[in-house]
Amino acid sequence: MAACGRLCAALWWLLLLSGSVCGDEPTASYIFPAGGQRGTTVEFRVGGHYLHDGAAFHIEGATGAVVDRLQRQQETVWFEGPLLPLPDDQTTPETDAADDCPT
C-alpha cells in the first residue's frame, strides 16, 4: 500500500513539474497583394511560418467572414516573379586559387 502511495506521489510531482508541451503558433509573414478594390473578389497568397498543411485564418469583409481556413496549394512558388540576372560587375570568372597566390 505504501508503494502505491509513493508511486502516485511521484506521478503527481512528475505531472506538476513537467511543462505543457506546445508548438509554435502559425504566423502570417506576408499577404500578397496587400489590398484590393472594395466590392471585388481578390485572390491572394499568404506566406508564413508553421502553417504546415493548413491553419485557422480569419478575414472579415462587409458580408462577414470571408476566409476561415488556409489550405496549402499543390504547387507553390516562392516569391513569384522574373529571375533577374546579376550585373556583369557582380559575376566573377572562375579562377584557380594557386594563380592568385604570390610566389
Short mmCIF file of C-alpha atoms in Angstrom, two decimals:
data_model
loop_
_atom_site.label_atom_id
_atom_site.label_comp_id
_atom_site.label_asym_id
_atom_site.label_seq_id
_atom_site.Cartn_x
_atom_site.Cartn_y
_atom_site.Cartn_z
CA MET A 1 0.00 0.00 0.00
CA ALA A 2 2.85 2.39 0.81
CA ALA A 3 4.46 1.63 -2.57
CA CYS A 4 1.25 2.62 -4.36
CA GLY A 5 1.13 5.91 -2.44
CA ARG A 6 4.75 6.69 -3.31
CA LEU A 7 4.09 5.86 -6.95
CA CYS A 8 1.06 8.16 -7.03
CA ALA A 9 3.04 10.94 -5.35
CA ALA A 10 5.90 10.52 -7.83
CA LEU A 11 3.49 10.65 -10.78
CA TRP A 12 1.79 13.71 -9.30
CA TRP A 13 5.13 15.53 -8.96
CA LEU A 14 6.13 14.47 -12.46
CA LEU A 15 2.94 15.95 -13.89
CA LEU A 16 3.28 19.07 -11.76
CA LEU A 17 6.89 19.76 -12.71
CA SER A 18 6.59 18.97 -16.40
CA GLY A 19 5.73 21.99 -18.50
CA SER A 20 2.98 21.94 -21.03
CA VAL A 21 4.17 20.77 -24.41
CA CYS A 22 3.11 23.09 -27.18
CA GLY A 23 4.38 24.03 -30.61
CA ASP A 24 4.90 27.46 -32.07
CA GLU A 25 1.74 29.14 -33.27
CA PRO A 26 1.31 29.74 -37.01
CA THR A 27 2.05 33.31 -38.09
CA ALA A 28 1.45 35.12 -41.38
CA SER A 29 4.58 36.79 -42.78
CA TYR A 30 3.08 38.29 -45.91
CA ILE A 31 -0.23 38.65 -47.71
CA PHE A 32 0.02 39.45 -51.42
CA PRO A 33 -1.48 41.63 -52.82
CA ALA A 34 -1.72 43.96 -49.86
CA GLY A 35 -5.12 45.34 -50.84
CA GLY A 36 -7.96 45.26 -53.30
CA GLN A 37 -10.80 47.36 -54.60
CA ARG A 38 -13.91 47.41 -52.46
CA GLY A 39 -16.73 45.27 -53.81
CA THR A 40 -14.49 42.99 -55.89
CA THR A 41 -13.23 39.48 -55.31
CA VAL A 42 -9.46 39.32 -54.83
CA GLU A 43 -7.32 36.20 -54.99
CA PHE A 44 -4.42 36.42 -52.57
CA ARG A 45 -1.47 34.43 -51.31
CA VAL A 46 -0.45 34.09 -47.70
CA GLY A 47 3.01 33.03 -46.60
CA GLY A 48 4.13 32.41 -43.09
CA HIS A 49 5.73 30.19 -40.52
CA TYR A 50 4.40 26.91 -39.10
CA LEU A 51 1.40 26.83 -41.45
CA HIS A 52 2.12 23.21 -42.48
CA ASP A 53 -0.82 21.79 -44.48
CA GLY A 54 -3.39 24.27 -43.22
CA ALA A 55 -4.14 26.71 -40.43
CA ALA A 56 -7.05 28.65 -39.00
CA PHE A 57 -7.28 32.08 -40.62
CA HIS A 58 -9.90 34.82 -40.39
CA ILE A 59 -10.56 37.76 -42.69
CA GLU A 60 -13.68 39.87 -42.30
CA GLY A 61 -15.42 41.68 -45.09
CA ALA A 62 -18.64 43.62 -45.45
CA THR A 63 -20.57 40.35 -45.68
CA GLY A 64 -18.87 38.78 -42.66
CA ALA A 65 -16.18 36.11 -42.53
CA VAL A 66 -14.69 35.60 -45.97
CA VAL A 67 -11.93 33.08 -45.25
CA ASP A 68 -11.85 30.82 -42.22
CA ARG A 69 -9.05 28.38 -43.05
CA LEU A 70 -5.88 28.37 -45.17
CA GLN A 71 -5.11 25.32 -47.28
CA ARG A 72 -1.73 24.55 -48.83
CA GLN A 73 -1.70 24.58 -52.63
CA GLN A 74 -0.44 21.58 -54.53
CA GLU A 75 2.23 23.64 -56.28
CA THR A 76 3.70 26.63 -54.53
CA VAL A 77 6.06 29.22 -55.94
CA TRP A 78 8.33 31.10 -53.58
CA PHE A 79 8.09 34.86 -54.23
CA GLU A 80 6.79 34.77 -57.76
CA GLY A 81 8.40 36.99 -60.32
CA PRO A 82 11.02 37.00 -63.02
CA LEU A 83 14.55 35.84 -62.30
CA LEU A 84 16.75 38.90 -62.58
CA PRO A 85 20.30 38.26 -63.84
CA LEU A 86 23.20 39.78 -61.93
CA PRO A 87 25.02 42.74 -63.49
CA ASP A 88 28.35 41.93 -65.11
CA ASP A 89 30.33 43.57 -62.31
CA GLN A 90 28.83 41.14 -59.75
CA THR A 91 29.68 37.98 -61.64
CA THR A 92 33.17 36.61 -61.19
CA PRO A 93 35.00 34.30 -63.55
CA GLU A 94 36.27 31.02 -62.16
CA THR A 95 39.89 31.31 -61.05
CA ASP A 96 42.33 28.91 -59.54
CA ALA A 97 43.44 29.84 -56.01
CA ALA A 98 47.04 28.99 -56.91
CA ASP A 99 47.02 31.69 -59.62
CA ASP A 100 46.21 34.38 -57.06
CA CYS A 101 48.93 33.43 -54.55
CA PRO A 102 52.29 35.23 -54.72
CA THR A 103 55.29 33.00 -55.30
#
